[in-house]
CSV table of C-alpha atoms in Angstrom, one decimal:
chain,number,residue,atom,x,y,z
A,16,UNK,CA,-103.2,-8.7,122.3
A,17,UNK,CA,-101.3,-7.7,125.5
A,18,UNK,CA,-98.1,-5.8,125.7
A,19,UNK,CA,-95.1,-7.3,127.4
A,20,UNK,CA,-94.8,-6.1,131.0
A,21,UNK,CA,-92.3,-3.3,131.5
A,22,UNK,CA,-88.9,-4.4,132.9
A,23,UNK,CA,-88.5,-4.1,136.7
A,24,UNK,CA,-86.8,-0.9,137.7
A,25,UNK,CA,-83.0,-1.2,138.0
A,26,UNK,CA,-82.6,1.2,140.8
A,27,UNK,CA,-79.4,1.5,142.8
A,28,UNK,CA,-81.1,0.6,146.1
A,29,UNK,CA,-78.3,2.2,148.0
A,30,UNK,CA,-79.0,5.7,146.7
A,31,UNK,CA,-82.7,5.3,145.9
A,32,UNK,CA,-83.6,6.3,149.5
A,33,UNK,CA,-84.5,10.0,149.3
A,34,UNK,CA,-82.0,11.4,151.8
A,35,UNK,CA,-79.1,9.5,150.4
A,36,UNK,CA,-80.1,10.5,146.8
A,37,UNK,CA,-80.2,14.2,148.0
A,38,UNK,CA,-76.7,14.0,149.5
A,39,UNK,CA,-75.3,12.2,146.5
A,40,UNK,CA,-76.9,14.7,144.1
A,41,UNK,CA,-75.5,17.6,146.3
A,42,UNK,CA,-72.0,16.2,146.2
A,43,UNK,CA,-72.3,15.6,142.4
A,44,UNK,CA,-72.3,19.4,142.0
A,45,UNK,CA,-68.9,20.0,143.5
A,46,UNK,CA,-65.4,18.5,143.8
A,47,UNK,CA,-65.6,18.4,147.6
A,48,UNK,CA,-67.8,19.9,150.3
A,49,UNK,CA,-67.4,20.5,154.0
A,50,UNK,CA,-69.7,18.3,156.2
A,51,UNK,CA,-71.5,21.3,157.6
A,52,UNK,CA,-72.3,22.6,154.1
A,53,UNK,CA,-73.7,19.2,153.1
A,54,UNK,CA,-75.7,19.0,156.3
A,55,UNK,CA,-77.2,22.5,155.8
A,56,UNK,CA,-77.7,22.1,152.0
A,57,UNK,CA,-79.5,18.8,152.3
A,58,UNK,CA,-81.5,19.8,155.5
A,59,UNK,CA,-80.5,16.8,157.6
A,60,UNK,CA,-79.3,16.4,161.1
A,61,UNK,CA,-75.6,15.8,161.9
A,62,UNK,CA,-76.3,12.3,163.2
A,63,UNK,CA,-78.4,11.4,160.2
A,64,UNK,CA,-75.7,12.6,157.8
A,65,UNK,CA,-73.0,10.8,159.7
A,66,UNK,CA,-74.8,7.5,159.4
A,67,UNK,CA,-75.7,8.1,155.8
A,68,UNK,CA,-72.1,9.0,154.9
A,69,UNK,CA,-70.8,5.8,156.7
A,70,UNK,CA,-73.2,3.8,154.5
A,71,UNK,CA,-72.1,5.6,151.3
A,72,UNK,CA,-68.4,5.4,152.2
A,73,UNK,CA,-68.7,1.6,152.8
A,74,UNK,CA,-70.0,1.3,149.3
A,75,UNK,CA,-67.1,3.4,147.9
A,76,UNK,CA,-69.6,6.1,146.7
A,77,UNK,CA,-68.2,8.8,149.0
A,78,UNK,CA,-64.7,9.6,150.2
A,79,UNK,CA,-64.3,11.3,153.6
A,80,UNK,CA,-61.3,13.5,154.4
A,81,UNK,CA,-60.6,14.8,157.9
A,82,UNK,CA,-58.3,17.7,158.7
A,83,UNK,CA,-58.1,21.0,160.5
A,84,UNK,CA,-58.8,24.6,159.7
A,85,UNK,CA,-56.6,26.4,162.2
A,86,UNK,CA,-57.2,24.4,165.4
A,87,UNK,CA,-60.7,23.3,164.5
A,88,UNK,CA,-61.3,19.8,163.1
A,89,UNK,CA,-63.2,19.7,159.8
A,90,UNK,CA,-64.6,16.9,157.7
A,91,UNK,CA,-64.9,17.1,153.9
A,92,UNK,CA,-66.9,14.8,151.6
A,93,UNK,CA,-66.6,14.1,147.9
A,94,UNK,CA,-68.4,11.8,145.5
A,95,UNK,CA,-66.1,9.1,144.1
A,96,UNK,CA,-66.1,8.1,140.4
A,97,UNK,CA,-68.1,5.0,141.5
A,98,UNK,CA,-70.6,7.3,143.2
A,99,UNK,CA,-70.9,9.5,140.2
A,100,UNK,CA,-71.5,6.5,138.0
A,101,UNK,CA,-74.1,5.1,140.4
A,102,UNK,CA,-75.9,8.4,140.4
A,103,UNK,CA,-75.8,8.7,136.6
A,104,UNK,CA,-77.2,5.2,136.2
A,105,UNK,CA,-79.9,5.7,138.8
A,106,UNK,CA,-81.0,9.0,137.1
A,107,UNK,CA,-81.0,7.3,133.7
A,108,UNK,CA,-83.3,4.6,135.1
A,109,UNK,CA,-85.7,7.2,136.5
A,110,UNK,CA,-85.8,8.9,133.1
A,111,UNK,CA,-86.4,5.6,131.4
A,112,UNK,CA,-89.3,4.9,133.7
A,113,UNK,CA,-90.8,8.3,133.2
A,114,UNK,CA,-90.4,8.1,129.4
A,115,UNK,CA,-92.0,4.6,129.4
A,116,UNK,CA,-94.9,5.8,131.5
A,117,UNK,CA,-95.4,8.9,129.3
A,118,UNK,CA,-95.4,6.8,126.1
A,119,UNK,CA,-97.9,4.3,127.7
A,120,UNK,CA,-100.2,7.2,128.7
A,121,UNK,CA,-100.0,8.7,125.2
A,122,UNK,CA,-100.8,5.3,123.7
A,123,UNK,CA,-103.9,5.0,125.9
A,124,UNK,CA,-105.0,8.4,124.8
A,125,UNK,CA,-105.0,7.2,121.2
A,126,UNK,CA,-106.9,4.0,121.9
A,127,UNK,CA,-110.6,4.3,121.1
A,128,UNK,CA,-112.9,3.9,124.1
A,129,UNK,CA,-114.1,0.3,124.5
A,130,UNK,CA,-111.1,-1.4,123.1
C-alpha cells in the first residue's frame, strides 16, 4: 500500500529566489524603507538590489518612490498589498512542506523495521 505522492510545491517563483525573498521579507516589516537601508539590511550590492527591485516592481510586488531629502535624491521602497499576499502565501507553502515532511518522518519512525 503506497501513499499518494505529495503535491508539487506551489512556490511563488518570483520571490522564491533567496535574495528576492530576503528583500520582500525585509520590506514586510515596515511601511516603507529607504533604498540604502534595504541594501545594507539585506547585504546586497546597489546594482543587485536595483535589478531585483525592477523585477519586483514589474510584478507589482514593490512600489518605488523617488524624492529628495534636502538636495540629495533618495529612493524609498515599500511592499504592495500584492507583495504582502505573495509573501504570506509563499511562507504558508514552506510551512506546509515542512509540516508534511515532519509528519512523514514521524510516521516512518513508527513503522516497524522490515515493513
